[in-house]
CSV table of C-alpha atoms in Angstrom, one decimal:
chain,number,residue,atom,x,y,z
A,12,UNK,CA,-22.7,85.8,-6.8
A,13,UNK,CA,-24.2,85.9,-3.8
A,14,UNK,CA,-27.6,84.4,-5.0
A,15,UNK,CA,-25.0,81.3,-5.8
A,16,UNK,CA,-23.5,80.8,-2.8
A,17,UNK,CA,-27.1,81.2,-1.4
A,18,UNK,CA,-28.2,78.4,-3.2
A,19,UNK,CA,-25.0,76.0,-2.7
A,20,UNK,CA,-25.6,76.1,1.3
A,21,UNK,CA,-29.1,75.0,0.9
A,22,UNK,CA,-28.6,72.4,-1.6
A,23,UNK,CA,-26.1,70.8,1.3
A,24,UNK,CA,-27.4,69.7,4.3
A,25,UNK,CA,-25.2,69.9,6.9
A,26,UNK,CA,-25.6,67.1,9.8
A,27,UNK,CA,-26.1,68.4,13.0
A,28,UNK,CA,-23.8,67.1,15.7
A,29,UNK,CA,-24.7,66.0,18.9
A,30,UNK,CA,-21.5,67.0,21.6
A,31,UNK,CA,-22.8,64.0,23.7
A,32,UNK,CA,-22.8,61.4,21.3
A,33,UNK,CA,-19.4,62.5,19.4
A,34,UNK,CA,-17.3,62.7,22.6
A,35,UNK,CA,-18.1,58.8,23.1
A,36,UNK,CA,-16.7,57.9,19.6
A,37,UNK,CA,-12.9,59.8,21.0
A,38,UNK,CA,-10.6,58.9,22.6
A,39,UNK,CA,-12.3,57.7,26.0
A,40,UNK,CA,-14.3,54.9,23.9
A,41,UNK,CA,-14.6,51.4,26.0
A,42,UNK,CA,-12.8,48.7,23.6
A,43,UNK,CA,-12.4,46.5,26.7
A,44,UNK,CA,-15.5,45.2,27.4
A,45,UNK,CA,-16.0,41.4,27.9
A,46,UNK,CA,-13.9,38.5,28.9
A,47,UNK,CA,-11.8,36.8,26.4
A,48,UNK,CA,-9.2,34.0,26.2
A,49,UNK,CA,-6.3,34.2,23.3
A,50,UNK,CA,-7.3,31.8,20.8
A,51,UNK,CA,-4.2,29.7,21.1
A,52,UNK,CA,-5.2,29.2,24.9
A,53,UNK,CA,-6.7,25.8,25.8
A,54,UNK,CA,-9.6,27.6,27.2
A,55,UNK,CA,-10.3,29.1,23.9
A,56,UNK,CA,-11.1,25.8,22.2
A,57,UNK,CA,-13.7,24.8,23.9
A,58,UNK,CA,-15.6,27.7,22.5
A,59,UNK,CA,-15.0,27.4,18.8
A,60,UNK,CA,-12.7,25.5,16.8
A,61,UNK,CA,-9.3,26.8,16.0
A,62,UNK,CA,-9.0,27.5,12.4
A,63,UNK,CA,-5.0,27.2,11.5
A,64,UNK,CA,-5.0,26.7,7.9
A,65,UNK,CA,-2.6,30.0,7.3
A,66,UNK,CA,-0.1,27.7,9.3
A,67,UNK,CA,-1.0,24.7,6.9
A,68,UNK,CA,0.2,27.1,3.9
A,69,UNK,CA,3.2,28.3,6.1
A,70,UNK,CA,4.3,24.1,5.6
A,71,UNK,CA,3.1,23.7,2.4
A,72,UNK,CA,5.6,26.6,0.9
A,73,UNK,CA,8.2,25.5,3.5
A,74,UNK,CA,7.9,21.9,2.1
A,75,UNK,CA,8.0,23.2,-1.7
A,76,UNK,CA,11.3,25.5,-0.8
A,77,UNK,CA,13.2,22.7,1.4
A,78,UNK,CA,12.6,20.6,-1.7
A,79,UNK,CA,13.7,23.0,-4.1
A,80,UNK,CA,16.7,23.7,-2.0
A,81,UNK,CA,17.5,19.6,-2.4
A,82,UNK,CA,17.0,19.5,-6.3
A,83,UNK,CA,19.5,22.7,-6.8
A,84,UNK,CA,21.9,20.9,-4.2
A,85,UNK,CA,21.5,17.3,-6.2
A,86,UNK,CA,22.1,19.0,-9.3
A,87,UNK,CA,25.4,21.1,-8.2
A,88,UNK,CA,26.5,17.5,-6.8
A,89,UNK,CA,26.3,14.9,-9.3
A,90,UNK,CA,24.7,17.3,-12.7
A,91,UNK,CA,22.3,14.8,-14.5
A,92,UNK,CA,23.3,11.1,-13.5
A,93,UNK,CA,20.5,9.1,-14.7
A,94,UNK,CA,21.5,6.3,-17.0
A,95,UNK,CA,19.6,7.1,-20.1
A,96,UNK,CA,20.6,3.8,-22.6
A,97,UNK,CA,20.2,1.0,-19.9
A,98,UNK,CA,19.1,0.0,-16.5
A,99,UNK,CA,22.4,-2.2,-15.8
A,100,UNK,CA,19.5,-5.2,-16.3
A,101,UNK,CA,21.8,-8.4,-18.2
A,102,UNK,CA,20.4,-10.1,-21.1
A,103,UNK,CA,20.1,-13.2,-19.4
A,104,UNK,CA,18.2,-11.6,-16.6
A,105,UNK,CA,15.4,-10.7,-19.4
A,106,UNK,CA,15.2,-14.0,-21.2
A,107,UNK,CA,14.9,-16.2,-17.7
A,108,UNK,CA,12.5,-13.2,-16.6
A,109,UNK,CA,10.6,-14.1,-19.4
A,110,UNK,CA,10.2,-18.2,-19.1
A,111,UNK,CA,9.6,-17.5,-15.4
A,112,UNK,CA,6.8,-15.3,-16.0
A,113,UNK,CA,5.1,-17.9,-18.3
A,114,UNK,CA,5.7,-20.7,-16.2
A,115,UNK,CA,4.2,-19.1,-13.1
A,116,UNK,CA,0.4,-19.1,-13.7
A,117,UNK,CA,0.9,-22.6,-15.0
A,118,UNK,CA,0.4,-23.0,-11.5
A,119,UNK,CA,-3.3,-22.2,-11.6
A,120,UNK,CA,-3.8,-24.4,-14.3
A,121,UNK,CA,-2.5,-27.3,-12.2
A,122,UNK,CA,-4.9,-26.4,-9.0
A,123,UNK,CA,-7.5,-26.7,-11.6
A,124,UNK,CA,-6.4,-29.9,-13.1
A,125,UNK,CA,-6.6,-30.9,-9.4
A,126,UNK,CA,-10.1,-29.9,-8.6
A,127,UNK,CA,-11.1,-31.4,-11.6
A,128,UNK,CA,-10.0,-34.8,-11.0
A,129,UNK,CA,-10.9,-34.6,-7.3
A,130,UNK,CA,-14.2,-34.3,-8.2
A,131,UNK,CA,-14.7,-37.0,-10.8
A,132,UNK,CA,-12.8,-39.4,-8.3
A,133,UNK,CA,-15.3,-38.2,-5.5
A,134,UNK,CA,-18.6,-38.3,-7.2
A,135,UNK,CA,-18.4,-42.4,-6.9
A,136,UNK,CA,-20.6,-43.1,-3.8
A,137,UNK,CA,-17.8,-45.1,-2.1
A,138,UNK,CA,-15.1,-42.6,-2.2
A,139,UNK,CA,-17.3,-39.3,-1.1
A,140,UNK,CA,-16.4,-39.6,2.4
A,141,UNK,CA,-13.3,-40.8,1.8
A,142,UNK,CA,-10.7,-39.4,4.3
A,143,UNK,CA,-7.4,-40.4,2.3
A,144,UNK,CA,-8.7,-39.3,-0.8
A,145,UNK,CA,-9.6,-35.4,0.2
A,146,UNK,CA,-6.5,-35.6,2.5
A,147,UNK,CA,-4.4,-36.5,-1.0
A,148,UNK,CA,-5.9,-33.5,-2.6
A,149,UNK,CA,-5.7,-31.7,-0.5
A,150,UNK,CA,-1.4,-32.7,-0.1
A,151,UNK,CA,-1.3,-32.2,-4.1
A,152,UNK,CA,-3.0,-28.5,-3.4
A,153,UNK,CA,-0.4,-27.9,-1.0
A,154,UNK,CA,2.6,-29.4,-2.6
A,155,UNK,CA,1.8,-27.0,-6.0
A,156,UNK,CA,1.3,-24.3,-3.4
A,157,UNK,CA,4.9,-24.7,-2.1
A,158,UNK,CA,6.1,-25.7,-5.7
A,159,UNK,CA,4.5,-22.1,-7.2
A,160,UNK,CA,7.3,-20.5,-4.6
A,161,UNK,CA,9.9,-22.6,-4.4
A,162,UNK,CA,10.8,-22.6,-8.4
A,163,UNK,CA,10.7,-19.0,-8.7
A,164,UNK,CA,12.5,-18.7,-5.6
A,165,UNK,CA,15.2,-21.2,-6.9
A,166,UNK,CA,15.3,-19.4,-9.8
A,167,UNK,CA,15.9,-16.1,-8.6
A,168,UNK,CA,18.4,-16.9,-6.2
A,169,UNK,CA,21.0,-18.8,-8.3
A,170,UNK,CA,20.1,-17.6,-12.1
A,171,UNK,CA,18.7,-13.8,-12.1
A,172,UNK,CA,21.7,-11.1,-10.9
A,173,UNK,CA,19.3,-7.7,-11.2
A,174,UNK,CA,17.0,-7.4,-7.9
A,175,UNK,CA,14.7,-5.7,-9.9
A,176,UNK,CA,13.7,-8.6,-11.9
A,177,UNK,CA,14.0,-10.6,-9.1
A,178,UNK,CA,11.4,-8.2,-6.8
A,179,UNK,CA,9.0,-8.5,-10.0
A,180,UNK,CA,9.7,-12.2,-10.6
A,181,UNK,CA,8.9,-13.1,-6.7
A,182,UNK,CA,6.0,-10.7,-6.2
A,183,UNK,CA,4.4,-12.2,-9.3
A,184,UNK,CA,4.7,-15.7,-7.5
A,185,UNK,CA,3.3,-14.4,-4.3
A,186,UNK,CA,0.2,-13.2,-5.7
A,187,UNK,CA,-0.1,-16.8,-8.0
A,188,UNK,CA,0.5,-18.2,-5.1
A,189,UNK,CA,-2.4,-16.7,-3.2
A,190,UNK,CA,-4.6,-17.3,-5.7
A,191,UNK,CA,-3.6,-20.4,-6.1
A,192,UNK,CA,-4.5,-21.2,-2.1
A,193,UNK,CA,-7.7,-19.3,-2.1
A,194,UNK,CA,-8.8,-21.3,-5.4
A,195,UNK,CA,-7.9,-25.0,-3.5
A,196,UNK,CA,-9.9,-23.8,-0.5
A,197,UNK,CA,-13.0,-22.0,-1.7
A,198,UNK,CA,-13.3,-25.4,-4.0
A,199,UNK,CA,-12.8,-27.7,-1.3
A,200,UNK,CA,-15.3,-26.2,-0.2
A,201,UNK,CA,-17.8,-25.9,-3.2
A,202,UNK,CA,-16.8,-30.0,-3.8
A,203,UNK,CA,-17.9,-30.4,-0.4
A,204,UNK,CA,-21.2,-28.4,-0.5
A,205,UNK,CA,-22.1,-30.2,-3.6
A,206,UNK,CA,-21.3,-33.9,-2.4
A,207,UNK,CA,-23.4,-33.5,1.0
A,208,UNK,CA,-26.0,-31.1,-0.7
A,209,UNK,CA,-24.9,-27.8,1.7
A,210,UNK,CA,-26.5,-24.6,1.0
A,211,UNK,CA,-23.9,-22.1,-0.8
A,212,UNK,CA,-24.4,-18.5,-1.2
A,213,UNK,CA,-26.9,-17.1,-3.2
A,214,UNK,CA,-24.3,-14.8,-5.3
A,215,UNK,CA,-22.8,-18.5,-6.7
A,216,UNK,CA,-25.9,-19.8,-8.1
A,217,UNK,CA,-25.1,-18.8,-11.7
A,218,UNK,CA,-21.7,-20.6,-11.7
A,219,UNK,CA,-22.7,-23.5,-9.0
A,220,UNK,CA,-19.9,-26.4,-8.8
A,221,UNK,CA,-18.8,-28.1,-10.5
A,222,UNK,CA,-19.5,-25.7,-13.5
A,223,UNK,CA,-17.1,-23.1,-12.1
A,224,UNK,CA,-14.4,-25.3,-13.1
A,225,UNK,CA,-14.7,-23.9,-16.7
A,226,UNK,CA,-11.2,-22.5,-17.7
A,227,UNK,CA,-12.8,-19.2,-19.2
A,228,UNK,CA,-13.4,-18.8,-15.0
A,229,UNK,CA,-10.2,-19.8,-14.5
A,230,UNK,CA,-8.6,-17.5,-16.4
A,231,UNK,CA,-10.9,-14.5,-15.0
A,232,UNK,CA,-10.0,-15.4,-11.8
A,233,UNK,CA,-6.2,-15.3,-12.7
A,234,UNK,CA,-6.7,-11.7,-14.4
A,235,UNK,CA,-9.0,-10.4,-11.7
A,236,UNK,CA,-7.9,-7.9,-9.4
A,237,UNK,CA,-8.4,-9.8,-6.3
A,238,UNK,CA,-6.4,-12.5,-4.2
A,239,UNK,CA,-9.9,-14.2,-3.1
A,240,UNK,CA,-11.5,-16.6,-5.5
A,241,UNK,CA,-15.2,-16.9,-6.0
A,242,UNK,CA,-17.3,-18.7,-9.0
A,243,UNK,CA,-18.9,-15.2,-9.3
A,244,UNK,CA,-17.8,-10.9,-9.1
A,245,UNK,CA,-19.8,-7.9,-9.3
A,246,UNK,CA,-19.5,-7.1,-12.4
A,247,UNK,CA,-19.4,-3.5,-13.9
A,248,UNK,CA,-21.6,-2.8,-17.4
A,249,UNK,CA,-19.2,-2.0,-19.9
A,250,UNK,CA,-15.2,-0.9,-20.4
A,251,UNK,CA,-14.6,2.9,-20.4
A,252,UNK,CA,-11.9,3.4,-22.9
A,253,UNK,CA,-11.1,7.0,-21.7
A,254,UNK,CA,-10.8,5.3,-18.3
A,255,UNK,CA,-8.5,2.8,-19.3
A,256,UNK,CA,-6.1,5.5,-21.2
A,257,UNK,CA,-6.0,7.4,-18.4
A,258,UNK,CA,-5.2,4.7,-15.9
A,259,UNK,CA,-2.3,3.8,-18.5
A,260,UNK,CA,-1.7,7.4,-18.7
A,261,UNK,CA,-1.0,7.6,-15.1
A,262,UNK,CA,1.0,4.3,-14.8
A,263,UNK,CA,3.5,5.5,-17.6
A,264,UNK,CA,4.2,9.2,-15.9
A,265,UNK,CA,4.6,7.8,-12.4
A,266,UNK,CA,6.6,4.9,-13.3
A,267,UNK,CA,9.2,7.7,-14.8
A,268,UNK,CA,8.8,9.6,-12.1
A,269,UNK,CA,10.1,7.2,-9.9
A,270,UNK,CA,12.8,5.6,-12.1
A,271,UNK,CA,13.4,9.5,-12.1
A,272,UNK,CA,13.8,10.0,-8.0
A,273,UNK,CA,15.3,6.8,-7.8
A,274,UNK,CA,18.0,6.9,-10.2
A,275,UNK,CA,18.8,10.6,-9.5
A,276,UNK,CA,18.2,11.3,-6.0
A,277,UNK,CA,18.2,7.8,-4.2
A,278,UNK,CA,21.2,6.4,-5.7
A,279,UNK,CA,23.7,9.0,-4.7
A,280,UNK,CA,22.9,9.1,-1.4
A,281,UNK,CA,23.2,5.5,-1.0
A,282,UNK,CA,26.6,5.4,-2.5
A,283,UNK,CA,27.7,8.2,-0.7
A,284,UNK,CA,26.4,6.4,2.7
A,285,UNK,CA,28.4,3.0,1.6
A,286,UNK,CA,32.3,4.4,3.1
A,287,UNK,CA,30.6,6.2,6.0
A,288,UNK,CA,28.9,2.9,7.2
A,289,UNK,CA,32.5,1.5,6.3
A,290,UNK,CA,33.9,4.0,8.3
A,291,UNK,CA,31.2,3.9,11.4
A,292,UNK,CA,30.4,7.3,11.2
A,293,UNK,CA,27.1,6.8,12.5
A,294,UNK,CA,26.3,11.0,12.9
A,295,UNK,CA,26.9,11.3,8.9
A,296,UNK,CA,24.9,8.2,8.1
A,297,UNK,CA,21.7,9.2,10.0
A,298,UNK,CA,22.4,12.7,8.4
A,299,UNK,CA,22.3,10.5,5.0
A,300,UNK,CA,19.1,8.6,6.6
A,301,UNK,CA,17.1,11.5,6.5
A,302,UNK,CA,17.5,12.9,3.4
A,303,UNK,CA,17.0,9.0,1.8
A,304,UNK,CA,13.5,9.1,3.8
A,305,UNK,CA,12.5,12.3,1.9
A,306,UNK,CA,13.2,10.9,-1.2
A,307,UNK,CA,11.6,6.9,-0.5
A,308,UNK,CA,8.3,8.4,1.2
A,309,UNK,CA,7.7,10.0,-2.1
A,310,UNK,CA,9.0,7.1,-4.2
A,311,UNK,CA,6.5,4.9,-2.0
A,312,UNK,CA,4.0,7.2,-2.2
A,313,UNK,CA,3.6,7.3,-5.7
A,314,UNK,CA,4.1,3.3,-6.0
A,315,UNK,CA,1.0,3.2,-4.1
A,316,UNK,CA,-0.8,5.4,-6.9
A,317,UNK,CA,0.6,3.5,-9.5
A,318,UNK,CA,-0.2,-0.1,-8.1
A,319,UNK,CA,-3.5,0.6,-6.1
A,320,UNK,CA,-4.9,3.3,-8.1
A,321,UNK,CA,-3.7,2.8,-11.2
A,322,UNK,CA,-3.1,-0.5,-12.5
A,323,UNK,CA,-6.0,-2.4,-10.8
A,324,UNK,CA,-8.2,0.2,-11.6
A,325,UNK,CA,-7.0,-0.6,-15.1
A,326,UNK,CA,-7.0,-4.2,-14.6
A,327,UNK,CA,-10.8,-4.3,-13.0
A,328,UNK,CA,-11.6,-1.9,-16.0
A,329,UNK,CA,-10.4,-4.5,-18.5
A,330,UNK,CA,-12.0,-7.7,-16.6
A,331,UNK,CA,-15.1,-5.5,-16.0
A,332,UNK,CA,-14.7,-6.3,-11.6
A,333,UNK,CA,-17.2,-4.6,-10.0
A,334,UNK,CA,-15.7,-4.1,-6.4
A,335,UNK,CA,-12.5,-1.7,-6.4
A,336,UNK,CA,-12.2,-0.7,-2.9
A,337,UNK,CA,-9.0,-2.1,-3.1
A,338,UNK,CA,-7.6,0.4,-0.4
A,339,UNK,CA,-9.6,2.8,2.1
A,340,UNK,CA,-8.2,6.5,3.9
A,341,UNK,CA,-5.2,4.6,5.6
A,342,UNK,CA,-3.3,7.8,5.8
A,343,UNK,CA,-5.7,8.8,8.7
A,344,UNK,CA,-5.1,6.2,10.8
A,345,UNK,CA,-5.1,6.2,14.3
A,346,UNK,CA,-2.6,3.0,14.8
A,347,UNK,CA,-0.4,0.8,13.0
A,348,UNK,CA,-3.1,-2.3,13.1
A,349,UNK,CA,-6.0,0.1,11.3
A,350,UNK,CA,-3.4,0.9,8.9
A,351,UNK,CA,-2.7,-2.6,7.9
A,352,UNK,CA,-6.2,-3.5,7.6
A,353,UNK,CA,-7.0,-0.1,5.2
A,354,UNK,CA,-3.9,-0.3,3.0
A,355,UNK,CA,-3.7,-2.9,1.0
A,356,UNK,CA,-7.7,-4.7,1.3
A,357,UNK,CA,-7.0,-7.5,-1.4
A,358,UNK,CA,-4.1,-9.1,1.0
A,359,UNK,CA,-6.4,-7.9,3.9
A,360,UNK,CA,-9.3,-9.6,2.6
A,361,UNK,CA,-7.3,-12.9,1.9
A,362,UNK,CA,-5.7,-13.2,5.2
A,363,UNK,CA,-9.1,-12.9,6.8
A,364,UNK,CA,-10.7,-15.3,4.8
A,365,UNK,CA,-7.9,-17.9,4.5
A,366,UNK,CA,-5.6,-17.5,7.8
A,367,UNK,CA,-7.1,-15.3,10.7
A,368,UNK,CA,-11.0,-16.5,10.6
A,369,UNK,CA,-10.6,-20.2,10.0
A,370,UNK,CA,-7.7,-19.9,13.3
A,371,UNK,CA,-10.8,-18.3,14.9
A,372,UNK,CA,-12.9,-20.9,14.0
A,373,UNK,CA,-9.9,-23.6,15.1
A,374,UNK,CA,-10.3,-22.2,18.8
A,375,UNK,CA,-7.4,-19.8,18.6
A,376,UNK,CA,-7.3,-16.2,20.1
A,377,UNK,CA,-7.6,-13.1,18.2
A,378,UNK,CA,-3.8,-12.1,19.4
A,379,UNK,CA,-2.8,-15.8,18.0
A,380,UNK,CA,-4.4,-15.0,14.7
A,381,UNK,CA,-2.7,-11.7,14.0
A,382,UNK,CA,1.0,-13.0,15.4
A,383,UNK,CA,0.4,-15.8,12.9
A,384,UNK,CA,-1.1,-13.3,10.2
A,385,UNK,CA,1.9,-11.0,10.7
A,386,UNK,CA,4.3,-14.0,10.9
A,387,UNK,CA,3.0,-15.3,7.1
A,388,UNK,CA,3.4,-12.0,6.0
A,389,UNK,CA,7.0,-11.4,7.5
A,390,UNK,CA,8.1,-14.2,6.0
A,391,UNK,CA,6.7,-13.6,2.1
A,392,UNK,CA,8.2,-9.9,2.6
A,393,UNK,CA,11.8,-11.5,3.7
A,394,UNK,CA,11.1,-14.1,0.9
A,395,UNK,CA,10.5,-11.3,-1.8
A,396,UNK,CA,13.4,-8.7,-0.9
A,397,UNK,CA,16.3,-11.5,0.6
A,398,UNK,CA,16.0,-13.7,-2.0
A,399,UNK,CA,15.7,-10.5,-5.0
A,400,UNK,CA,18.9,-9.4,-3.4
A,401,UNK,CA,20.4,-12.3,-2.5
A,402,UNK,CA,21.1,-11.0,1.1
A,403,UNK,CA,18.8,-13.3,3.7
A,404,UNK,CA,19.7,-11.0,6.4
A,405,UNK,CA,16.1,-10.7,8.1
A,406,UNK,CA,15.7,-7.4,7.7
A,407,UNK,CA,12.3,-6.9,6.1
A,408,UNK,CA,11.5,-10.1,8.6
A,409,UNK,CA,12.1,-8.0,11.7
A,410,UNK,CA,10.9,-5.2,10.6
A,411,UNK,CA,7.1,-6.3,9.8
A,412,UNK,CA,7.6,-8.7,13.1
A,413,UNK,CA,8.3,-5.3,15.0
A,414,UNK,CA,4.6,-4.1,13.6
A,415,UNK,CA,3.5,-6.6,15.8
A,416,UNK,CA,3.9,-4.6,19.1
A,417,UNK,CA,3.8,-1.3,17.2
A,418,UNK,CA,0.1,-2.3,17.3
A,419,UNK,CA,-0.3,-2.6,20.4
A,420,UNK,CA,1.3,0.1,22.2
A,421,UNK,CA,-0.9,2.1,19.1
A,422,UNK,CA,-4.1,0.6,19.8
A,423,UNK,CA,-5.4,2.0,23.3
A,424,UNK,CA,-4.1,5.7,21.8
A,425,UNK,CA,-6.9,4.9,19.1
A,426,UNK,CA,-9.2,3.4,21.4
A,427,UNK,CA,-8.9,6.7,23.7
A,428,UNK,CA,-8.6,9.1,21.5
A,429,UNK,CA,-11.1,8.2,18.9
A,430,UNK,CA,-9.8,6.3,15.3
A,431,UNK,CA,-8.5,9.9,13.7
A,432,UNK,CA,-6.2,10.3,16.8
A,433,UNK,CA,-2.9,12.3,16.0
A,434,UNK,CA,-0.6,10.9,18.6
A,435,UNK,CA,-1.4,7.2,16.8
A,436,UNK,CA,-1.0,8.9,13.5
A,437,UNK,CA,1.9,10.6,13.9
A,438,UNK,CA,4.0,7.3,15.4
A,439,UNK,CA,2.5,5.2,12.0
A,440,UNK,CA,4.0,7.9,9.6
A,441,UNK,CA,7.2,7.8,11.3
A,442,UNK,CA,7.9,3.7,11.9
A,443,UNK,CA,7.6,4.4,7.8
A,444,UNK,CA,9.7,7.7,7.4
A,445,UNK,CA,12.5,6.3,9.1
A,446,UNK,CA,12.1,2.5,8.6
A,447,UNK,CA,11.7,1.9,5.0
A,448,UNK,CA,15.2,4.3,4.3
A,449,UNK,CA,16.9,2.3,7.1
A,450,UNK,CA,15.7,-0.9,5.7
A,451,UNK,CA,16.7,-0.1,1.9
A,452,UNK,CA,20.2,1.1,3.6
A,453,UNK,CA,20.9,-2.3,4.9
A,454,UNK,CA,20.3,-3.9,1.7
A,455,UNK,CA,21.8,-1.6,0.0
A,456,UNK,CA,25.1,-2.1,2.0
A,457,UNK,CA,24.6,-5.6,1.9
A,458,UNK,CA,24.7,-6.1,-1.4
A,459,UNK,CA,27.3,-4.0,-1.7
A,460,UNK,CA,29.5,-6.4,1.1
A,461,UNK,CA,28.3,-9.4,-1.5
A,462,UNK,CA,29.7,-8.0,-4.9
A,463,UNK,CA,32.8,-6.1,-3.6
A,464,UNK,CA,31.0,-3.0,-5.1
């Protein structure tokens, strides 16, 4: 037993201690040694950057449970209200909504009817310089310019009831319209390269005038997801069919998604803000304001998807265009202008080319140009959402003339603090938050004041 225990003790090797070295590991051991900042301190960033993407989580759950919260309060509320059978659209309403929409790209067809006989009446050596003649063209451009929004306009306003078809039947004007304007001026400008023997760019010498005249381009150009004509696109190599399903894919889920928010959660609250507005209880109806922001930010939100990501991604797969930037980060950005210019790049792009550069060129300022730019725009907006709800009220005109100096006080935070500046950021996000509600309110309650609702 012994011989055992004899033979445990040397197969274990016991450390030996050192009394020095242990009493320096109790309870007298320096743990304050150098000198630190808190990380929260503004000292403390200059140093290394401040990770805080625990707190990011925090908001993400926060977010997820305060919406939660609102669907369990919607429900116990008003149960399921959406109108499954019908969208309240009249009959009528569809059957004008479908002339109009065939009548409106007959439009384009004119403009090219026009550039076609401009040209065959210029090419005779005694008419090419002709100053009443391209002035007369150019009047017949314009008067089918005008005409393209006036019809539908007319139209809407005395013959459709539901301002959804009219918003669909006006924005689909708009954009003919555009075309139609950038088609009259890039071929003015082709017809008069071509007459004096100008130098065009090199990207147009496969379709040089007067061949781009062809109605298969024509008909591109209509179908093209772009507000800016040109004889020639980029064009992609082939059509990806799993692209295209999954662009349709994504069109058909977020379109019932937002019929979804919209019929369940928007609608209540507007009726339920109609008395207090009635009433002037201004507290309630800001209380009512914010939870109709929640709802339209994410209603906007996922129109964006649908329109920019979507469906012109589905369109330019289809036609085979080649450039699809057709927005760029605008949710980073550091003003109210830079978000304007990222957003939405196919109405960017056209009021560069058409409007703001030629009023350069004309001798105008660069503030001139973008009060004008703004003013065209503020106009087709009041134009669109007036005349779709039959309420001319000047809301959606104020409200994109008010961007106007929202830019400005914006731009020297962005210029200061460097184009991803939160200050800037943070007053873009919430001119939408709170101005897109308070702008569907008023029209809301308008039309409600027009049809005794």
């Amino acid at each position: 037993m012994s011989n055992v225990k004899n033979r445990i003790k040397s197969s274990v090797k016991v450390p030996k201690t050192d009394n020095s070295k242990r009493s320096l590991q109790g309870h007298i051991r320096p743990v304050h040694q150098n000198v630190n900042v808190s990380i929260l301190s503004k000292a403390a960033s200059t140093n290394s950057r401040l990770d805080l993407h625990g707190f990011r989580n925090l908001a993400y759950i926060m977010l997820i449970c305060s919406n939660l919260r609102l669907l369990v309060e919607n429900y116990l509320n008003h149960g399921f209200s959406i109108p499954i059978q019908s969208l309240g659209i009249p009959r009528d309403d569809v059957r004008i909504g479908i002339y109009c929409t065939l009548l409106i790209p007959c439009h384009l067809l004119l403009a090219n009817i026009i550039e076609r006989t401009a040209i065959k009446t210029l090419k005779n050596k005694k008419n090419t310089s002709s100053y009443e003649l391209w002035t007369q063209f150019a009047a017949l451009h314009a008067i089918n310019e005008f005409a393209c929004l006036a019809i539908t306009t007319l139209i809407v306003q005395f013959y459709v009831y539901h301002p959804l078809v009219g918003t669909i039947l006006l924005v689909h004007s708009v954009i003919l319209c555009l075309k139609v304007t950038s088609y009259a001026l890039a071929n003015r400008e082709l017809r008069a390269a071509y007459l004096n023997n100008l130098p065009v760019p090199e990207l147009y010498r496969s379709h040089p005038y007067p061949s781009n005249l062809a109605f298969s381009n024509l008909v591109y150009f209509w179908w093209a997801p772009t507000l800016v004509y040109q004889p020639v696109y980029p064009r992609s190599p082939n059509i990806r069919i799993t692209f295209v399903l999954r662009c349709i894919t994504e069109v058909c889920v977020l379109s019932l998604g937002i019929w979804f928010l919209s019929a369940q959660y928007a609608t209540p609250i507007l009726k339920s803000s109609i008395p207090l507005l009635n009433t002037r209880e201004y507290a309630l109806v800001f209380e009512r304001l914010l939870k109709l922001a929640s709802v339209s930010i994410i209603v906007w939100l996922m129109g964006f998807v649908v329109v920019f990501q979507s469906m012109l991604n589905l369109l330019a797969e289809i036609m085979r265009f080649g450039d699809r930037e057709f927005y760029k980060d605008w949710w980073n950005s550091g003003s109210v202008s830079t978000y304007w210019r990222l957003w939405n790049r196919p109405m960017n792009t056209f009021f560069r080319r058409h409007i703001y550069f030629p009023l350069m060129k004309r001798g105008y300022g660069a503030t001139s140009s973008t009060v004008i730019v703004f003013t065209v725009s503020a106009i087709l907006h009041e134009l669109v959402v007036g005349i779709a709800t039959h309420n001319l009220i000047g809301v959606a005109f104020i409200s994109m003339m008010l961007q106007i100096p929202l830019s400005l006080a914006t731009a020297p935070l962005e210029q200061m603090r460097g184009p991803g500046t939160t200050i800037g950021n943070c007053i873009f996000w919430l001119s939408f938050f709170l101005g897109q509600p308070l702008n569907i309110l008023l029209y809301y309650f308008a039309w409600n004041v027009r049809y005794q609702k």
